[in-house]
PDB file of C-alpha atoms and ligand atoms in Angstrom:
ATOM      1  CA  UNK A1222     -11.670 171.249 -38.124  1.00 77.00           C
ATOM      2  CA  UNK A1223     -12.557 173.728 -41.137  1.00 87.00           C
ATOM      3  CA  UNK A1224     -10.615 172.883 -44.053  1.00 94.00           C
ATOM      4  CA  UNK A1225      -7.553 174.272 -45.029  1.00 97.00           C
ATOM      5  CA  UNK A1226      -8.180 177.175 -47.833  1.00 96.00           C
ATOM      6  CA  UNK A1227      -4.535 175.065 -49.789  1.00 97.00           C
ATOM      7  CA  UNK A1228      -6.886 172.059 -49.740  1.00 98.00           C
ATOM      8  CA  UNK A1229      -8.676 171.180 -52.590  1.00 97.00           C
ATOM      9  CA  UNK A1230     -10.642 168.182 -51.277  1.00 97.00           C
ATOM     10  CA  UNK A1231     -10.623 166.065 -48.107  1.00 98.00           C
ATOM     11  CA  UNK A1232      -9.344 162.273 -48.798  1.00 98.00           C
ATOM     12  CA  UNK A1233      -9.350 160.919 -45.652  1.00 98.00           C
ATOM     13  CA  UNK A1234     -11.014 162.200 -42.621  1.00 98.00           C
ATOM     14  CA  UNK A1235      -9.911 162.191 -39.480  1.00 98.00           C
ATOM     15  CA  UNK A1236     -12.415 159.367 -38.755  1.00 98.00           C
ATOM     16  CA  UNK A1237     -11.369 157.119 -41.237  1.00 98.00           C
ATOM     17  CA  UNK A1238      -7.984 157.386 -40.334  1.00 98.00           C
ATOM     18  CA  UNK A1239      -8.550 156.720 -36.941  1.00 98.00           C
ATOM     19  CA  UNK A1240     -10.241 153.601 -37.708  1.00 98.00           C
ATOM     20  CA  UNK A1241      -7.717 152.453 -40.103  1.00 98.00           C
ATOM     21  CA  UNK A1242      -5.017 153.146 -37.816  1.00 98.00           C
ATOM     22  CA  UNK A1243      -7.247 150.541 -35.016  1.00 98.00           C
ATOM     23  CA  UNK A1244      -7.305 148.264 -37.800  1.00 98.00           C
ATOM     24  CA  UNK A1245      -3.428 148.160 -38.624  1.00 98.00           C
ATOM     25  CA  UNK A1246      -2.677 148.197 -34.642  1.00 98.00           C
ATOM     26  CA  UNK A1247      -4.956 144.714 -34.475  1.00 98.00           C
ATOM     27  CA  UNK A1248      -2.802 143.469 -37.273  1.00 98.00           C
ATOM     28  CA  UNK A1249       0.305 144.375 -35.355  1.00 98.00           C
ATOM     29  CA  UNK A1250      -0.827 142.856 -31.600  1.00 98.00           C
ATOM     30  CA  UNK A1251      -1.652 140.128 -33.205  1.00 98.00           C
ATOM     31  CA  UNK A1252       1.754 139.335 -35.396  1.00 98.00           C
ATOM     32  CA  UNK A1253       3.956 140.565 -32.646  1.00 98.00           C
ATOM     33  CA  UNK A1254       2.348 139.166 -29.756  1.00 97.00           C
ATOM     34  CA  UNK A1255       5.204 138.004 -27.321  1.00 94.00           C
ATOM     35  CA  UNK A1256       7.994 139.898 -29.546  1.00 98.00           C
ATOM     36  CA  UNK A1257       9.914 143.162 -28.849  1.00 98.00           C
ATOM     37  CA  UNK A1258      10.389 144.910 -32.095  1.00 98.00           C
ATOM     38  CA  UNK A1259      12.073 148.274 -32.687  1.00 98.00           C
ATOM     39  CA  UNK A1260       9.462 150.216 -34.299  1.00 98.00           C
ATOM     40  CA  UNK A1261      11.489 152.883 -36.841  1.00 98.00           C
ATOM     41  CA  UNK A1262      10.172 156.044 -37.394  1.00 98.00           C
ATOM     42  CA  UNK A1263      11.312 157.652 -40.935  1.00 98.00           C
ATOM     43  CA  UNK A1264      11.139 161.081 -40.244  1.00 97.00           C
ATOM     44  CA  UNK A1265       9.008 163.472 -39.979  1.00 96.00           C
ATOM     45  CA  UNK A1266       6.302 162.411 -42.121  1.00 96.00           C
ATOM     46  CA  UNK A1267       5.369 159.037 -40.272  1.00 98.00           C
ATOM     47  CA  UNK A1268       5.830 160.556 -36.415  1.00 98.00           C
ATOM     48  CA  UNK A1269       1.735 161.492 -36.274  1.00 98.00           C
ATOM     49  CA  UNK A1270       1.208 157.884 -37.712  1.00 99.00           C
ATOM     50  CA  UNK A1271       3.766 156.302 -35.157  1.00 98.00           C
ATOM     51  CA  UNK A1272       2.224 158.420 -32.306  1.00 98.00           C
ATOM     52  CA  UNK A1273      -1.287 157.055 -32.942  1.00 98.00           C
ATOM     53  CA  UNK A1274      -0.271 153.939 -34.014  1.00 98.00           C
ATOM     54  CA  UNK A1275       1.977 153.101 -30.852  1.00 98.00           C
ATOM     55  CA  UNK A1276      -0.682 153.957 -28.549  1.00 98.00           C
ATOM     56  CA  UNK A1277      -2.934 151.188 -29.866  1.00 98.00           C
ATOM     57  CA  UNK A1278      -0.328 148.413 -29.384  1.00 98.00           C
ATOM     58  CA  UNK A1279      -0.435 145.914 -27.041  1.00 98.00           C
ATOM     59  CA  UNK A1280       3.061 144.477 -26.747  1.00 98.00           C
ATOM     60  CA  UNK A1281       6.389 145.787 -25.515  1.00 98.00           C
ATOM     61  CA  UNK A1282       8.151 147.643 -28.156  1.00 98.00           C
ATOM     62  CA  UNK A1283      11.004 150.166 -28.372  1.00 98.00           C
ATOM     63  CA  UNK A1284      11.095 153.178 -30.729  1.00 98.00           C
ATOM     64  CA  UNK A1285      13.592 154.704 -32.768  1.00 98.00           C
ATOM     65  CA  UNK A1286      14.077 157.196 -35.600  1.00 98.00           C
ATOM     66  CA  UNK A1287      16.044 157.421 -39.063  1.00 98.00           C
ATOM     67  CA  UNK A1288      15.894 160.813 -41.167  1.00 97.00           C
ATOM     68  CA  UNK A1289      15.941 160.288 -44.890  1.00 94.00           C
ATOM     69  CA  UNK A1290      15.003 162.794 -47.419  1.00 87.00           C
ATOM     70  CA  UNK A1291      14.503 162.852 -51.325  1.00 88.00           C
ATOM     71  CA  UNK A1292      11.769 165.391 -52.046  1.00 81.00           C
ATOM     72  CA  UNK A1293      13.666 168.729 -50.829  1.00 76.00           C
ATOM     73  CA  UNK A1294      10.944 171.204 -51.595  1.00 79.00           C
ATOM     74  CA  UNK A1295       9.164 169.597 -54.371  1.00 81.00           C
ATOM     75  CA  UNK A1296       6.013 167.466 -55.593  1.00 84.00           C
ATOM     76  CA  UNK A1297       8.101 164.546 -57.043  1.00 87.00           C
ATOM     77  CA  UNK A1298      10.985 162.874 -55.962  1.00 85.00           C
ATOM     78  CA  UNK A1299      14.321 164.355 -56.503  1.00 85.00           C
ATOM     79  CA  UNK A1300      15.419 160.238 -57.442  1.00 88.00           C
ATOM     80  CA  UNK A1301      18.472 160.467 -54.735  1.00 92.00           C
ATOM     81  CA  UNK A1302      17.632 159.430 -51.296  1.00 94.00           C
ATOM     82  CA  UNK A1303      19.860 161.119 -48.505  1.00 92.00           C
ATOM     83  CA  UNK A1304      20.442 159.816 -45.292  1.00 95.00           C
ATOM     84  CA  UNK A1305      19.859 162.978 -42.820  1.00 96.00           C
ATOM     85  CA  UNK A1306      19.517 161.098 -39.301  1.00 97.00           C
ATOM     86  CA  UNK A1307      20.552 157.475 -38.206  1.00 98.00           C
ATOM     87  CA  UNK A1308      19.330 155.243 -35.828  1.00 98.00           C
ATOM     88  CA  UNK A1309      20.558 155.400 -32.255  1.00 97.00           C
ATOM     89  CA  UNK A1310      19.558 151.536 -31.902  1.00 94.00           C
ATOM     90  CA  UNK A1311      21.596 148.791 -32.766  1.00 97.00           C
ATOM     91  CA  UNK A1312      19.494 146.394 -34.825  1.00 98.00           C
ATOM     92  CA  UNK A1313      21.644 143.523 -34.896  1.00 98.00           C
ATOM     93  CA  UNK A1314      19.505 140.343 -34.532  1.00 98.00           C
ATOM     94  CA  UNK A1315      15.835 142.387 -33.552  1.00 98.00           C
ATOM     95  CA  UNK A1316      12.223 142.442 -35.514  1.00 98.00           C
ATOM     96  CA  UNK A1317      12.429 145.414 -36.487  1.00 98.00           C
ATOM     97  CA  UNK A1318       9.028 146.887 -38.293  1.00 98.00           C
ATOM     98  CA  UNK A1319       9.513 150.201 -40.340  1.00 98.00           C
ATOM     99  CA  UNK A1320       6.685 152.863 -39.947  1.00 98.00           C
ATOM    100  CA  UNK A1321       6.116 155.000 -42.672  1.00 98.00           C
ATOM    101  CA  UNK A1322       3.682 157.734 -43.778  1.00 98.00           C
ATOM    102  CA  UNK A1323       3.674 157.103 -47.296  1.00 98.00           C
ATOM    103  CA  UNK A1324       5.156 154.935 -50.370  1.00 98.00           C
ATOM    104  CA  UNK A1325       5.120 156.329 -53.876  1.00 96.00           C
ATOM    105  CA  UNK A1326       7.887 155.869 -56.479  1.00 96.00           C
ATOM    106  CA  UNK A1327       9.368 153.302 -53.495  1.00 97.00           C
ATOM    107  CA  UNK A1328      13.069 154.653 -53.467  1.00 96.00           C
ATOM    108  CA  UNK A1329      12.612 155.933 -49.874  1.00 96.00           C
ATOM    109  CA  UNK A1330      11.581 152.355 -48.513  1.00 97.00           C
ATOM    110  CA  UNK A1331      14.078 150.532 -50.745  1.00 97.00           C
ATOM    111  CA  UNK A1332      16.733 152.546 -49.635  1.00 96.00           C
ATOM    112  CA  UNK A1333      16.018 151.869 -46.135  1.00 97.00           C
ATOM    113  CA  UNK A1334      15.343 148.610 -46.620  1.00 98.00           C
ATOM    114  CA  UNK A1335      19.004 148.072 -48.379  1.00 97.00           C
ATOM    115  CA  UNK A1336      20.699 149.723 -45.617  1.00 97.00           C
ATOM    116  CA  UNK A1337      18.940 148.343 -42.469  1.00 98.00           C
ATOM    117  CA  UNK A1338      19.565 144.789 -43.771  1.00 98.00           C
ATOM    118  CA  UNK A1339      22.895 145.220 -44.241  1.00 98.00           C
ATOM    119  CA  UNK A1340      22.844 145.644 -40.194  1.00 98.00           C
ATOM    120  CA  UNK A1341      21.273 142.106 -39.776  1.00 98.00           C
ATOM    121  CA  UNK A1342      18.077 142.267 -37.802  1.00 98.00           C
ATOM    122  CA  UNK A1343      16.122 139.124 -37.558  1.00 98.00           C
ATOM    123  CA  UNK A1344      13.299 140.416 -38.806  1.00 98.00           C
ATOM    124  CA  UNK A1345      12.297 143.790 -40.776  1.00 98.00           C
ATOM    125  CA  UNK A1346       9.194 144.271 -41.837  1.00 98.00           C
ATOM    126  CA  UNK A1347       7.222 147.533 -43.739  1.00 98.00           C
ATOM    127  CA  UNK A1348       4.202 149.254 -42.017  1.00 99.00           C
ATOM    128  CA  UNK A1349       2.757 152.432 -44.265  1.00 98.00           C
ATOM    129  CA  UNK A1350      -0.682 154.240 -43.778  1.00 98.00           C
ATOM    130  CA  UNK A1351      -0.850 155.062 -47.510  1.00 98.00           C
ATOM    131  CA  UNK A1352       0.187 153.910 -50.600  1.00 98.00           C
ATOM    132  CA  UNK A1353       0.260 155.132 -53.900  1.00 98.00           C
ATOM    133  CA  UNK A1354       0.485 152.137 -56.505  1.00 96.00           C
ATOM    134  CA  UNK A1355       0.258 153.578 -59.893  1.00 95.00           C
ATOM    135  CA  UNK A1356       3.736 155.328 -59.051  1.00 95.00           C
ATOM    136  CA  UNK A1357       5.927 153.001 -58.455  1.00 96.00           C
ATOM    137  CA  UNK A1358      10.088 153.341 -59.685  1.00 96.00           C
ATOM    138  CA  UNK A1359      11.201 150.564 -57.526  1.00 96.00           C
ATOM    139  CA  UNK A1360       9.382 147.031 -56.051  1.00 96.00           C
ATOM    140  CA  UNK A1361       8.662 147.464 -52.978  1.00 97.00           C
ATOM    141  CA  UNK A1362       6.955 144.425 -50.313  1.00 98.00           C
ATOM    142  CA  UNK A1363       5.198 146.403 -48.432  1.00 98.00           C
ATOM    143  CA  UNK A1364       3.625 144.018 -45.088  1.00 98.00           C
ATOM    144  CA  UNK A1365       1.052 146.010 -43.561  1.00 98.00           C
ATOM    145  CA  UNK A1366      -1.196 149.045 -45.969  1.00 98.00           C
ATOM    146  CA  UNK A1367      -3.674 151.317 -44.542  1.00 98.00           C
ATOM    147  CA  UNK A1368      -5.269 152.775 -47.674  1.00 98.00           C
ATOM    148  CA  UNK A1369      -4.400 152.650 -51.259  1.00 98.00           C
ATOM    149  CA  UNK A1370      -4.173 155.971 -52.869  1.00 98.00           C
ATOM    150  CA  UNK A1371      -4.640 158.204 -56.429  1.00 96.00           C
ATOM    151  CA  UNK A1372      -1.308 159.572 -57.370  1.00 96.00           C
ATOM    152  CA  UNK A1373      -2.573 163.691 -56.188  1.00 95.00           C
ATOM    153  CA  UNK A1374      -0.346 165.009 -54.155  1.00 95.00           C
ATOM    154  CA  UNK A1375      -1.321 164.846 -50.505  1.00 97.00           C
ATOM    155  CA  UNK A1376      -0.747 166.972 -47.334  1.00 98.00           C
ATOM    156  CA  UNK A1377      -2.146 166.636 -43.873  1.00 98.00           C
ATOM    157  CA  UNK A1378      -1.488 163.961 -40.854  1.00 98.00           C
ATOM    158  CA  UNK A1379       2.138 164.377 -40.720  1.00 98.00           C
ATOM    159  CA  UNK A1380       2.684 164.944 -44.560  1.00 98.00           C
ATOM    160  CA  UNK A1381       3.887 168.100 -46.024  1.00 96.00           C
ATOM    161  CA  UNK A1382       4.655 170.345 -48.819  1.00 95.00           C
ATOM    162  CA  UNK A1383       7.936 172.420 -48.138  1.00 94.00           C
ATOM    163  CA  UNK A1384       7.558 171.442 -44.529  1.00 94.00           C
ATOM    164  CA  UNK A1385       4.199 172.947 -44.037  1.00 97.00           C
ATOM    165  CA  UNK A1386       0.412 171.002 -43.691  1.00 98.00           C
ATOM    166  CA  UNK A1387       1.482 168.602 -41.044  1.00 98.00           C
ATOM    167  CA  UNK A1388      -0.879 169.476 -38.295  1.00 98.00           C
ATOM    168  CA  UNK A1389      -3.827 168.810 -40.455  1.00 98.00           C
ATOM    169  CA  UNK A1390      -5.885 165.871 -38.826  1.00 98.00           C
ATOM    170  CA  UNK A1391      -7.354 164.832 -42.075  1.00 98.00           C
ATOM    171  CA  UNK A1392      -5.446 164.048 -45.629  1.00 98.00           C
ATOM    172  CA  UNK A1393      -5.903 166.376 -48.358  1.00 98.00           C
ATOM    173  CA  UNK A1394      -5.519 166.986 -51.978  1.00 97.00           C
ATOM    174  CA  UNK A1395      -3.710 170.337 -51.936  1.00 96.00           C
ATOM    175  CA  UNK A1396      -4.342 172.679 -54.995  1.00 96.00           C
ATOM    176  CA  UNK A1397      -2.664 172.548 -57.895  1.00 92.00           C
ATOM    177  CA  UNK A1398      -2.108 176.747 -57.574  1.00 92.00           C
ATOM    178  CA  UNK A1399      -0.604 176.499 -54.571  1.00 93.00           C
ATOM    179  CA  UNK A1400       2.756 174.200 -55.717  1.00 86.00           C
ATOM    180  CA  UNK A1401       2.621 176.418 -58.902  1.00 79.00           C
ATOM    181  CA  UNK A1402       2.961 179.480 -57.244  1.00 68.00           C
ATOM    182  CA  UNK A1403       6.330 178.800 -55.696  1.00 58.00           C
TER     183      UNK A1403
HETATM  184  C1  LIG B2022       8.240 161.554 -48.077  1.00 86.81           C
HETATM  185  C2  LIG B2022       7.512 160.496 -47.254  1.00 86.81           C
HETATM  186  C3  LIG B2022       8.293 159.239 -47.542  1.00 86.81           C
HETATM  187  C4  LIG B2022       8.783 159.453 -48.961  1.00 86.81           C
HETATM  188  C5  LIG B2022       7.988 158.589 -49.900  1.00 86.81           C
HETATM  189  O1  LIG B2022       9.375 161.972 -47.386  1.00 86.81           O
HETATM  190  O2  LIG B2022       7.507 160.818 -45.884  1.00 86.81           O
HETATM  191  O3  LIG B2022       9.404 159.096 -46.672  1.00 86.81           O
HETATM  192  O4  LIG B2022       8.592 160.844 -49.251  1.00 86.81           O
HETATM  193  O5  LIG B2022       8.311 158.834 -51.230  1.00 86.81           O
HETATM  194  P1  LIG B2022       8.989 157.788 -52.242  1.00 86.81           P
HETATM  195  O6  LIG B2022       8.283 156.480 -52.073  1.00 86.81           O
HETATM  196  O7  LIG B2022       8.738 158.414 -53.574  1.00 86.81           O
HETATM  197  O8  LIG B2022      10.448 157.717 -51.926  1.00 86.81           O
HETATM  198  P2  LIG B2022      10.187 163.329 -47.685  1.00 86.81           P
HETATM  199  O9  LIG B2022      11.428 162.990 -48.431  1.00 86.81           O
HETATM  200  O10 LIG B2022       9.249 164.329 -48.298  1.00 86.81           O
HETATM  201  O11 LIG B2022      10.593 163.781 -46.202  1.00 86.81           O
HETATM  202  P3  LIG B2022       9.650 164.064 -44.925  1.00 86.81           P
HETATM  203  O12 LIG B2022       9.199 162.716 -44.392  1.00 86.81           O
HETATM  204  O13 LIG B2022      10.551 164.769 -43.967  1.00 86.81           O
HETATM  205  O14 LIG B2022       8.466 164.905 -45.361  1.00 86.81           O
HETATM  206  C1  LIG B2023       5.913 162.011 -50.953  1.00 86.81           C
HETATM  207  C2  LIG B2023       4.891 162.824 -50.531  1.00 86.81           C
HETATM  208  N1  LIG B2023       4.843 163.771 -49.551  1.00 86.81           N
HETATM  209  C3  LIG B2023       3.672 164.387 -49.389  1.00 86.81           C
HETATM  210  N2  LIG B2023       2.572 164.121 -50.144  1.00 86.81           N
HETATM  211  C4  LIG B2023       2.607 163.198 -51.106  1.00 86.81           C
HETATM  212  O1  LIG B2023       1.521 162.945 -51.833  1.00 86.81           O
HETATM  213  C5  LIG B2023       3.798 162.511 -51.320  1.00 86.81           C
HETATM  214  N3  LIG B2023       4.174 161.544 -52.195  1.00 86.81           N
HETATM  215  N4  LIG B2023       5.447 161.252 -51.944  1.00 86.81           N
END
């Protein structure tokens, strides 16, 4: 695919993510071998993840999804976490293993985190394709990592910038211009 002309530079080609996403699946079959875990989506970001991811894994599984949002239409996080969409799934005494697209200040995950504990699972665990370290607000264990990222702001493979970019198979740096133009 040509790239997008609101993409500054490719960061992760289709390619790579494809093998990365392999790589994390081989972690998973491996540590839930012989478990059923409810695999959460966070929506929408992580559902091109979860739909490449899921097709890799070797072990029964059930999937659900939670809708949480803190960015509205911006670059950084707005700091407040809202809960758009719950789970239809009760957790009560399950692995469950979140999927998510991204972690960057953390607040998303540690919300989540907070409230799906409270619903005693026997397991949760954290599953994100990329991370960005530098810009952490709030610890966050994170259990499995596909790639470790700068702190640019990304688009591409189910992430977004006011809701747009999601269909690209890669992960770009989108231009500066194009957030500043409103
Ligand atoms: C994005 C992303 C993560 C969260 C990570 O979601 O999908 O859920 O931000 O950021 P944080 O670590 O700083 O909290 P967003 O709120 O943009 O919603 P979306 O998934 O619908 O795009
Ligand atoms: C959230 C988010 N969404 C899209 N691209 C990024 O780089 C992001 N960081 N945090």
């Amino acid at each position: 695919m040509k790239k997008h002309p609101d993409i500054e530079e490719i960061l992760l080609t289709e390619n790579q993510i494809k093998r990365k996403v392999g790589e994390i699946a081989r972690q998973l079959n491996r540590d839930y071998k012989n478990k059923k875990p409810i695999i959460v989506s966070v929506l929408k970001g992580s559902v091109v993840f979860l739909c490449d991811l899921i097709r890799k894994l070797e072990f029964d599984h059930i999937i659900d999804f939670i809708s949480v949002s803190s960015y509205a239409n911006a670059t950084e996080s707005s700091g407040v976490v809202r809960l758009l969409m719950d789970l239809r799934e009760s957790i009560v005494g399950r692995d469950v293993l979140i999927v998510e697209d991204i972690v960057d200040t953390g607040l998303t995950l540690a919300y989540l985190k907070r409230n799906l504990l409270t619903r005693k699972p026997k397991s949760l665990k954290i599953c994100v394709l990329l991370d960005k370290k530098e810009c952490r607000k709030q610890f966050i264990k994170v259990d499995y990592v596909g790639f470790t990222i700068p702190n640019k702001f990304c688009v591409g493979y189910g992430l977004d910038y006011r809701q747009l970019y999601r269909n690209l198979p890669y992960i770009g740096i989108l231009k500066p211009q194009v957030y500043r133009r409103k």
